[in-house]
XYZ file of C-alpha atoms in Angstrom:
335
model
C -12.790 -24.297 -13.275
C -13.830 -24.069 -9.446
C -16.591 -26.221 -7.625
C -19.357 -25.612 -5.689
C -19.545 -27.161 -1.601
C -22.821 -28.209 -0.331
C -23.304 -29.108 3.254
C -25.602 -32.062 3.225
C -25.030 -32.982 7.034
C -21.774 -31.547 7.254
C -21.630 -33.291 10.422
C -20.215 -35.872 8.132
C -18.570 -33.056 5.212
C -16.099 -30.542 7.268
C -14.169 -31.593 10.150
C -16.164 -32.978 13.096
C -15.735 -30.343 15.886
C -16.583 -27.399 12.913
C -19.765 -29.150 11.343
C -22.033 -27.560 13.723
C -22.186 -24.580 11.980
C -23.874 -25.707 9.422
C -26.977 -27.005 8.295
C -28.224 -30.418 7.507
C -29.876 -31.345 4.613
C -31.864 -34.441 3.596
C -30.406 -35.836 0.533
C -31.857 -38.369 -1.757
C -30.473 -41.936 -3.031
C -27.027 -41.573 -4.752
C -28.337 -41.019 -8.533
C -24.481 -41.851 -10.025
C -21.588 -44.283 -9.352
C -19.148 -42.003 -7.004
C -16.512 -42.613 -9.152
C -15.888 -39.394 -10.814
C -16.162 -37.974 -6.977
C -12.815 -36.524 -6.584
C -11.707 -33.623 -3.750
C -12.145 -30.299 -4.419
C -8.608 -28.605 -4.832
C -7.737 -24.908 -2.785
C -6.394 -22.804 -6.133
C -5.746 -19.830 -3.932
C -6.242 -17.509 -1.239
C -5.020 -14.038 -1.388
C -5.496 -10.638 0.527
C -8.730 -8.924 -0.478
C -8.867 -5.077 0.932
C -9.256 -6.628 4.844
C -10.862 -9.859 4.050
C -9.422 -12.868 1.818
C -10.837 -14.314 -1.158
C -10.779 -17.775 -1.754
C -10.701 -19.985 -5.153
C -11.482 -23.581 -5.249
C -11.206 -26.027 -8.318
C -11.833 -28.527 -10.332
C -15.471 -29.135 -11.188
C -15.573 -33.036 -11.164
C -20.109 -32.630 -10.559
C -22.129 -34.573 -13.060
C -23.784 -32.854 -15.796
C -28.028 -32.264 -14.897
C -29.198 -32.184 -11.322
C -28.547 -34.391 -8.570
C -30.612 -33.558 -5.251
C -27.889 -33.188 -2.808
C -24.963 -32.023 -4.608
C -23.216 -29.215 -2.939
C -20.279 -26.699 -1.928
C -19.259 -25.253 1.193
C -16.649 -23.333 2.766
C -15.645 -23.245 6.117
C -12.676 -20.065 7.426
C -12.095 -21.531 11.163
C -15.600 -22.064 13.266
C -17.419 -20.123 10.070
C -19.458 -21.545 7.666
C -18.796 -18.796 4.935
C -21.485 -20.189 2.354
C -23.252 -23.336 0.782
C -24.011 -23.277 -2.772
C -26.048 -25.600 -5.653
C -25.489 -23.850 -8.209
C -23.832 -26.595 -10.624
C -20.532 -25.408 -10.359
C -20.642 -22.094 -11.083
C -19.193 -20.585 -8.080
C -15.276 -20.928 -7.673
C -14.508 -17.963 -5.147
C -15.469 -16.061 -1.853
C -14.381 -13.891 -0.586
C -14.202 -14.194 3.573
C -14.926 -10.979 5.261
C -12.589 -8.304 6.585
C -15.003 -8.421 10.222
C -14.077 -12.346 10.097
C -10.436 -12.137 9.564
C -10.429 -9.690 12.359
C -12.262 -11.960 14.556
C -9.174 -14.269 14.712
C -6.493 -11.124 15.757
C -3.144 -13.532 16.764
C -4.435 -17.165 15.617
C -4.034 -19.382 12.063
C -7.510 -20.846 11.348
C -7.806 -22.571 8.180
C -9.888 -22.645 5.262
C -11.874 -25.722 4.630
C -13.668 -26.258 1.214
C -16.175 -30.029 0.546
C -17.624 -31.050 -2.405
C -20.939 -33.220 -1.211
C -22.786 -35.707 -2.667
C -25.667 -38.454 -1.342
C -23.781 -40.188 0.656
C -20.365 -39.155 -0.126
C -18.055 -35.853 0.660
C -14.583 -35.255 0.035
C -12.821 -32.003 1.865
C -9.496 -29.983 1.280
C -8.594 -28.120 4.144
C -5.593 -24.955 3.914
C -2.433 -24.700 5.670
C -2.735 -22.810 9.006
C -3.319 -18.809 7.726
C -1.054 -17.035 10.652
C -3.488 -13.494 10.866
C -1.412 -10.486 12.963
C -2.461 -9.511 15.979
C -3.371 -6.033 14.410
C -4.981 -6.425 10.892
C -5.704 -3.532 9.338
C -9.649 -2.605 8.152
C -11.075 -2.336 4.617
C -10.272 0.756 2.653
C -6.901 1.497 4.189
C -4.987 0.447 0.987
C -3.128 -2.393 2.551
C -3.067 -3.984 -1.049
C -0.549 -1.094 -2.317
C 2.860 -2.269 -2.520
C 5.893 -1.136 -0.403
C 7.971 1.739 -1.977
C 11.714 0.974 -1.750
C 14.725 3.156 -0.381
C 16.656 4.378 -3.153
C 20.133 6.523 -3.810
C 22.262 4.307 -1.726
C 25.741 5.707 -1.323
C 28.932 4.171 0.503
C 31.095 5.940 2.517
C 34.599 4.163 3.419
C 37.055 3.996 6.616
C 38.962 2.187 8.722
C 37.996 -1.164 7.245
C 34.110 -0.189 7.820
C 31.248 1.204 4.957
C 28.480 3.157 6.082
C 25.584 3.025 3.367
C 23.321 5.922 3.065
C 20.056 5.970 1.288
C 16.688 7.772 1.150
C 13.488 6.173 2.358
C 10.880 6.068 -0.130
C 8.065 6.586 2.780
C 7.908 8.102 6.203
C 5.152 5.290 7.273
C 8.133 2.444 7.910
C 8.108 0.519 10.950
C 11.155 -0.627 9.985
C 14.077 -1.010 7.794
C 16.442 -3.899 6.920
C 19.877 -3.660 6.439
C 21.939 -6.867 4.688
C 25.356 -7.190 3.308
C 27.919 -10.335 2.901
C 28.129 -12.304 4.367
C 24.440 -12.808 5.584
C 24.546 -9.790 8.187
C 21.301 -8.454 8.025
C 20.152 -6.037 10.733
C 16.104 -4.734 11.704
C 16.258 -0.747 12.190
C 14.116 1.718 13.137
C 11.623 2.951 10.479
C 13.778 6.328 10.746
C 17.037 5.097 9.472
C 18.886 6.296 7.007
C 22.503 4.868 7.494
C 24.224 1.928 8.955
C 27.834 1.074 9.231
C 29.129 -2.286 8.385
C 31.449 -4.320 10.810
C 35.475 -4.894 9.441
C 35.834 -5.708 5.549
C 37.860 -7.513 3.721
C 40.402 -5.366 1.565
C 39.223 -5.799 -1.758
C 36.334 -8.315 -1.642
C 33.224 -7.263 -3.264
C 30.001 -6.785 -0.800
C 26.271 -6.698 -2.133
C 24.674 -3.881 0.595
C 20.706 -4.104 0.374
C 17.936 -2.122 1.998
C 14.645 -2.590 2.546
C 11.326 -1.013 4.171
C 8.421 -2.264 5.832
C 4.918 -1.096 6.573
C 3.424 -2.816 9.523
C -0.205 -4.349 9.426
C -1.968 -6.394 6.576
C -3.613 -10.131 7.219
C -0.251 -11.944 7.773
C 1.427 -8.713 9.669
C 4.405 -6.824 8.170
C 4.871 -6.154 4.590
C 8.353 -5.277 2.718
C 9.467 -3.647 -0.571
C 11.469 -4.890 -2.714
C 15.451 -5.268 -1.771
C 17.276 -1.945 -3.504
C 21.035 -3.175 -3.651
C 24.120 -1.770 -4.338
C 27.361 -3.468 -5.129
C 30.794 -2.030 -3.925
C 34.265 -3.741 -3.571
C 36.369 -2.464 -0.492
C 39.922 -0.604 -1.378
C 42.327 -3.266 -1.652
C 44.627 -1.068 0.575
C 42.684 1.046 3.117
C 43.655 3.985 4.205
C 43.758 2.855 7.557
C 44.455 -0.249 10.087
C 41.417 -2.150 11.243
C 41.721 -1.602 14.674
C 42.251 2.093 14.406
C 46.122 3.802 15.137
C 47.740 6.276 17.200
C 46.332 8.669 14.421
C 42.880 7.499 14.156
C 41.819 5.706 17.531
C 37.709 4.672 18.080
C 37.539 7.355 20.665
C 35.976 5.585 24.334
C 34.693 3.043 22.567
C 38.067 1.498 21.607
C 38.830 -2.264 23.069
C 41.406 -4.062 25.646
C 43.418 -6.178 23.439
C 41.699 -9.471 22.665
C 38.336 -7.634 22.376
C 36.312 -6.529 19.291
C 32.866 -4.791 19.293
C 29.823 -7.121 19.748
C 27.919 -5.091 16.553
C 24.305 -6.839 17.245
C 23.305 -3.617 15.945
C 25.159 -0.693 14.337
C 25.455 1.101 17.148
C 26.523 -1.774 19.557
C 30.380 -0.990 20.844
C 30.288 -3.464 23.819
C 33.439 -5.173 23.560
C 33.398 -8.770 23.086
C 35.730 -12.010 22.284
C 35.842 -12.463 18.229
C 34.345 -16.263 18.581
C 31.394 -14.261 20.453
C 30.954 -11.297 17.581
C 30.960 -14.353 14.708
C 27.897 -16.022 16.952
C 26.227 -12.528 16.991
C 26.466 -12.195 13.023
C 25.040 -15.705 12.878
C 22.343 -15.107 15.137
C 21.475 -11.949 13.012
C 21.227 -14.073 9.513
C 19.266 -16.185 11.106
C 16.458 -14.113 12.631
C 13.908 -14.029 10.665
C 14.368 -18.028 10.921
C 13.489 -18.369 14.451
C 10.322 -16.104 14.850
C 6.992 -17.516 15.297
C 5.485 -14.711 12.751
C 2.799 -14.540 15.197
C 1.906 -15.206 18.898
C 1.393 -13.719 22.505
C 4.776 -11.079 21.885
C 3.012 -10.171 18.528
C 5.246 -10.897 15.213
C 8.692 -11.043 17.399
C 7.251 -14.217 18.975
C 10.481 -16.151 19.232
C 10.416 -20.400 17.859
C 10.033 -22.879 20.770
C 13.191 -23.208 22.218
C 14.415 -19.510 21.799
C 14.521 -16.242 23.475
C 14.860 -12.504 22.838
C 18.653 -11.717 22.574
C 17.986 -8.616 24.653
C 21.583 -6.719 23.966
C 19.160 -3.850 24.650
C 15.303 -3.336 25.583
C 14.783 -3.067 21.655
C 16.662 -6.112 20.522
C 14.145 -9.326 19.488
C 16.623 -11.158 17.398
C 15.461 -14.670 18.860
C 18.364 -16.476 20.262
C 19.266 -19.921 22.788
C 18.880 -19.260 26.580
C 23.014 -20.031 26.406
C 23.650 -16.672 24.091
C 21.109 -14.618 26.201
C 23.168 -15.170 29.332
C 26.116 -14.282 27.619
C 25.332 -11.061 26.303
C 24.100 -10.220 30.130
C 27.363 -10.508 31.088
C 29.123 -9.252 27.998
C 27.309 -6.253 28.931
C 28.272 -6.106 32.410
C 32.153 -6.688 31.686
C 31.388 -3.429 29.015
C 33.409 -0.809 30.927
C 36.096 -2.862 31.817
C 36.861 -4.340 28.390
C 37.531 -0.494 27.485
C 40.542 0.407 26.673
């Protein structure tokens, strides 16, 4: 069951600097021992078509009327709504025009139970809000088809998965396979190729799309996966032959492609690819989720990795400066 927040002065009720936006109310003598006065408890809060609704629980009010008892709910500087009612209302819902109003922040939701002379509050975690939340009616609440029909295609130690996006309004799709590679394409993909695999190890490939917008930013389908085990003899040796070179892209000895992306060939040292596959598993890790560079707002203490304009995987300042001047030594390192 939910409870019910009055405001009595809630200069004393919600958190000092927030209490001025509400109302004080004279309240009488307490009528009860404040024993059964125990905090109000946040059940839930959940997208609501633009806004977010709110529940609130348990009822711990005494039965009859007590001037003074009360509910309240605060969403940041907001007071959303006061109520008497004996309990009866557990929810609100918080406007789509006031989750707007805090674009790029994380206010919190604040719920107090009041009594004469007592209060006790329950305030939310920080609720990060993207920079660019969509309005009501735009059917943010639908869930995120997923890719399907992916397909493996095999050589020279290297798969390239195909599969079919299941929407054209991506902004994004993410590619993973073993061990923990997982790389953000464009919302237009509809292949990558893996780096070298191990002759006859099984690898789990899984895709995923994402639709950009919504209260807490992007939104993902499910993972669609497919599981394939590399040829235990290939038909060809991993860093190409006389018969099948790489083309201009092929490496000095001592040199192996960087593969931040699919599509990255800068030639590298192997200790410096491993770091890069690291740094890849662990980018969703070090983002902010929200901030001044939108939802690729890098952790404190990291930077973009920058391998090109497009590339936000969050890294140290260290690996930054090293893939400036892995990418300077590029055409040298050519073979």
């Amino acid at each position: 069951m939910n409870r019910r927040t009055a405001r009595r002065s809630l200069e004393v009720a919600v958190l000092g600097a927030l209490a001025s936006n509400l109302f004080t109310m004279a309240v009488s003598p307490a009528a009860h021992a404040a024993d059964d006065h125990r905090p109000p408890k946040i059940i839930g809060i959940t997208p609501d078509d633009g806004g977010l609704r709110v529940r609130w629980g348990p009822d711990t009010f005494f039965p009859g009327s007590v001037p003074g008892e009360s509910v309240t709910v605060q969403f940041g500087a907001y007071a959303e709504g006061h109520w008497t009612d004996r309990g009866a209302t557990t929810s609100h819902t918080i406007s789509a025009a006031r989750v707007r109003s805090y674009a790029g922040q994380a206010p919190r939701v604040t719920v107090c139970y009041l009594w004469p002379g007592d209060s006790k509050c329950a305030a939310s975690d920080p609720i990060p809000i993207a920079p660019n939340p969509l309005p009501p009616g735009t059917g943010q609440l639908r869930g995120v088809p997923a890719p399907y029909g992916l397909k493996v295609t095999y050589g020279d130690y290297r798969a390239t998965v195909q599969w079919v996006n299941a929407s054209s309004q991506y902004n994004k799709v993410l590619f993973r396979y073993d061990p923990g590679t997982q790389w953000d394409l464009s919302g237009k993909a509809t292949r990558a190729t893996t780096g070298t695999l191990v002759p006859g190890r099984t690898y789990v490939f899984k895709v995923k799309g994402s639709w950009s917008g919504g209260i807490t930013g992007s939104r993902y389908s499910p993972w669609t996966e497919l599981r394939w085990t590399a040829p235990a003899y290939p038909p060809y040796h991993p860093g190409g032959s006389q018969k099948k070179p790489y083309g201009p892209d092929t490496c000095k000895q001592g040199y192996v492609w960087r593969e931040a992306t699919p599509a990255d060939r800068v030639c590298v040292t192997p200790a410096t690819r491993n770091q890069t596959r690291l740094d890849n598993a662990q980018a969703a890790a070090r983002r902010a989720g929200a901030g001044p560079y939108g939802p690729d707002t890098c952790e404190q203490g990291y930077v973009w990795r920058e391998t090109t304009p497009a590339d936000h995987v969050c890294v140290t300042p260290a690996t930054r400066n090293q893939v400036r001047a892995d990418n300077a030594q590029a055409a040298a390192r050519r073979a």
